[in-house]
CSV table of C-alpha atoms in Angstrom, one decimal:
chain,number,residue,atom,x,y,z
D,126,UNK,CA,-4.4,-3.7,-5.7
D,127,UNK,CA,-1.9,-1.6,-3.8
D,128,UNK,CA,0.4,-3.8,-1.7
D,129,UNK,CA,2.4,-1.9,0.9
D,130,UNK,CA,5.3,-3.7,2.5
D,131,UNK,CA,6.7,-1.8,5.5
D,132,UNK,CA,10.0,-3.1,6.8
D,133,UNK,CA,10.8,-1.7,10.2
D,134,UNK,CA,12.8,-2.1,13.5
D,135,UNK,CA,11.0,-4.5,15.9
D,136,UNK,CA,9.8,-1.9,18.3
D,137,UNK,CA,9.0,0.9,15.8
D,138,UNK,CA,5.2,0.4,15.8
D,139,UNK,CA,2.7,-0.8,18.3
D,140,UNK,CA,-0.2,-2.9,17.2
D,141,UNK,CA,-2.4,0.2,17.4
D,142,UNK,CA,0.1,2.1,15.2
D,143,UNK,CA,-0.1,-0.7,12.6
D,144,UNK,CA,-3.9,-0.7,12.6
D,145,UNK,CA,-4.0,3.1,12.3
D,146,UNK,CA,-1.5,3.1,9.4
D,147,UNK,CA,-3.4,0.4,7.6
D,148,UNK,CA,-6.7,2.3,8.0
D,149,UNK,CA,-5.1,5.5,6.7
D,150,UNK,CA,-3.6,3.7,3.7
D,151,UNK,CA,-7.0,2.0,3.0
D,152,UNK,CA,-8.9,5.3,3.4
D,153,UNK,CA,-6.5,7.0,0.9
D,154,UNK,CA,-7.1,4.4,-1.8
D,155,UNK,CA,-10.8,4.3,-1.1
D,156,UNK,CA,-10.8,8.0,-2.0
D,157,UNK,CA,-9.4,6.9,-5.4
D,158,UNK,CA,-12.5,4.7,-5.8
D,159,UNK,CA,-10.7,1.4,-5.1
D,160,UNK,CA,-12.5,-1.4,-3.3
D,161,UNK,CA,-11.2,-1.5,0.3
D,162,UNK,CA,-10.3,-5.2,0.0
D,163,UNK,CA,-7.8,-4.4,-2.7
D,164,UNK,CA,-5.6,-2.7,-0.1
D,165,UNK,CA,-2.9,-4.9,1.5
D,166,UNK,CA,-0.5,-3.6,4.2
D,167,UNK,CA,2.1,-5.9,5.5
D,168,UNK,CA,4.4,-5.1,8.4
D,169,UNK,CA,7.8,-6.8,8.6
D,170,UNK,CA,9.5,-6.3,12.0
D,171,UNK,CA,13.2,-6.9,11.7
D,172,UNK,CA,15.7,-7.3,14.5
D,173,UNK,CA,18.8,-5.1,14.3
D,174,UNK,CA,20.9,-8.1,13.3
D,175,UNK,CA,18.7,-8.5,10.2
D,176,UNK,CA,18.5,-4.9,9.1
D,177,UNK,CA,21.6,-3.3,7.4
D,178,UNK,CA,22.0,0.1,5.8
D,179,UNK,CA,25.3,0.9,4.2
D,180,UNK,CA,26.7,-2.4,5.6
D,181,UNK,CA,26.0,-1.5,9.2
D,182,UNK,CA,23.3,-2.8,11.6
D,183,UNK,CA,20.4,-0.4,11.8
D,184,UNK,CA,17.5,0.1,14.2
D,185,UNK,CA,16.2,3.6,13.1
D,186,UNK,CA,15.2,3.0,9.5
D,187,UNK,CA,11.9,2.2,7.9
D,188,UNK,CA,11.6,1.0,4.3
D,189,UNK,CA,8.3,1.1,2.4
D,190,UNK,CA,7.7,-0.5,-0.9
D,191,UNK,CA,4.4,-0.1,-2.7
D,192,UNK,CA,3.2,-2.3,-5.7
D,193,UNK,CA,0.4,-0.7,-7.7
D,194,UNK,CA,-1.6,-3.2,-9.7
D,195,UNK,CA,-5.2,-2.0,-9.8
D,196,UNK,CA,-4.1,1.5,-11.0
D,197,UNK,CA,-1.0,3.0,-12.3
D,198,UNK,CA,-0.2,6.7,-11.8
D,199,UNK,CA,1.0,7.9,-15.2
D,200,UNK,CA,1.5,11.6,-15.0
D,201,UNK,CA,4.2,13.3,-13.0
D,202,UNK,CA,2.0,15.8,-11.2
D,203,UNK,CA,-0.3,13.1,-9.8
D,204,UNK,CA,2.8,11.0,-8.9
D,205,UNK,CA,4.1,13.9,-6.8
D,206,UNK,CA,0.7,14.4,-5.2
D,207,UNK,CA,0.6,10.7,-4.3
D,208,UNK,CA,4.1,10.8,-2.8
D,209,UNK,CA,3.3,13.9,-0.8
D,210,UNK,CA,0.1,12.1,0.5
D,211,UNK,CA,2.2,9.1,1.5
D,212,UNK,CA,4.6,11.5,3.3
D,213,UNK,CA,1.8,13.1,5.2
D,214,UNK,CA,0.4,9.7,6.2
D,215,UNK,CA,3.7,8.3,7.3
D,216,UNK,CA,5.5,11.2,8.9
D,217,UNK,CA,3.9,11.1,12.3
D,218,UNK,CA,4.9,7.4,12.6
D,219,UNK,CA,8.4,7.7,11.2
D,220,UNK,CA,10.1,11.1,10.9
D,221,UNK,CA,8.0,12.3,13.8
D,222,UNK,CA,9.6,9.6,16.0
D,223,UNK,CA,13.1,10.2,14.8
D,224,UNK,CA,13.2,7.3,12.3
D,225,UNK,CA,14.8,7.6,8.9
D,226,UNK,CA,12.7,6.3,6.0
D,227,UNK,CA,12.5,5.6,2.3
D,228,UNK,CA,9.6,4.8,0.0
D,229,UNK,CA,9.3,3.6,-3.6
D,230,UNK,CA,6.3,2.7,-5.9
D,231,UNK,CA,6.4,0.0,-8.6
D,232,UNK,CA,3.7,-0.5,-11.2
D,233,UNK,CA,2.7,-4.1,-11.9
D,234,UNK,CA,0.8,-4.7,-15.2
D,235,UNK,CA,-3.0,-5.0,-14.5
D,236,UNK,CA,-3.2,-7.8,-17.1
D,237,UNK,CA,-1.1,-10.1,-14.8
D,238,UNK,CA,-3.4,-9.9,-11.8
D,239,UNK,CA,-6.2,-12.1,-10.4
D,240,UNK,CA,-8.2,-12.1,-7.2
D,241,UNK,CA,-9.7,-15.4,-5.9
D,242,UNK,CA,-9.3,-16.7,-9.5
D,243,UNK,CA,-11.3,-13.7,-11.0
D,244,UNK,CA,-9.8,-11.3,-13.5
D,245,UNK,CA,-10.6,-7.9,-11.8
D,246,UNK,CA,-13.0,-5.7,-13.7
D,247,UNK,CA,-11.7,-2.6,-15.4
D,248,UNK,CA,-11.8,0.7,-13.5
D,249,UNK,CA,-15.2,2.3,-13.0
D,250,UNK,CA,-17.2,-0.4,-14.7
D,251,UNK,CA,-20.4,-1.7,-13.2
D,252,UNK,CA,-18.6,-4.9,-12.1
D,253,UNK,CA,-15.9,-2.9,-10.3
D,254,UNK,CA,-18.5,-0.6,-8.7
D,255,UNK,CA,-20.3,-3.8,-7.4
D,256,UNK,CA,-16.9,-5.1,-6.1
D,257,UNK,CA,-16.5,-1.8,-4.3
D,258,UNK,CA,-20.0,-1.8,-2.7
D,259,UNK,CA,-19.8,-5.5,-1.7
D,260,UNK,CA,-16.2,-5.2,-0.7
D,261,UNK,CA,-15.4,-8.6,-2.2
D,262,UNK,CA,-14.6,-10.2,-5.6
D,263,UNK,CA,-17.3,-12.0,-7.5
D,264,UNK,CA,-18.0,-13.3,-11.0
D,265,UNK,CA,-19.2,-10.9,-13.7
D,266,UNK,CA,-19.9,-10.7,-17.4
D,267,UNK,CA,-17.0,-9.6,-19.5
C-alpha cells in the first residue's frame, strides 16, 4: 500500500485539486500493477500558526511523505524514475502555484502489513491479481 500524506497550507488545494491529485497518484500505482484500493492519499490542511519551517510560520510550503508497503523500490535508477514521476505529478499543484515543497519515501516491511485482517498476497500471484480485479481484499489460499 502506498500511503501519501500531504501537509499543506489551508488554502493550497481546492476539493477538486485534491480529487485530481488522488486520481493521478492512484493511476500511477495502478500502472505498477497495484490494486487501486491499496492507494491512500490523505490531505492535512494546516493553518499558518501550525506550520513552521526554520522556526518561522509558513504558508507557502507543502510536505509530502510516502510510505511504501506493498512494494519497495530497490534499485537507484527506478527510485529516481519514481521521484521524477512524483515531481511531474505534483509540480502543477505546488511549484506551478509558487509553493515550495519537499517529498520523501519510506519503505515499510511487507511482512508487517494486513488489510481487513488479511495478509496481502505476494506480488503478481493469482490472489493479488484477483484483489486487483475485484478492487477489494478477500480470503485466499496461502
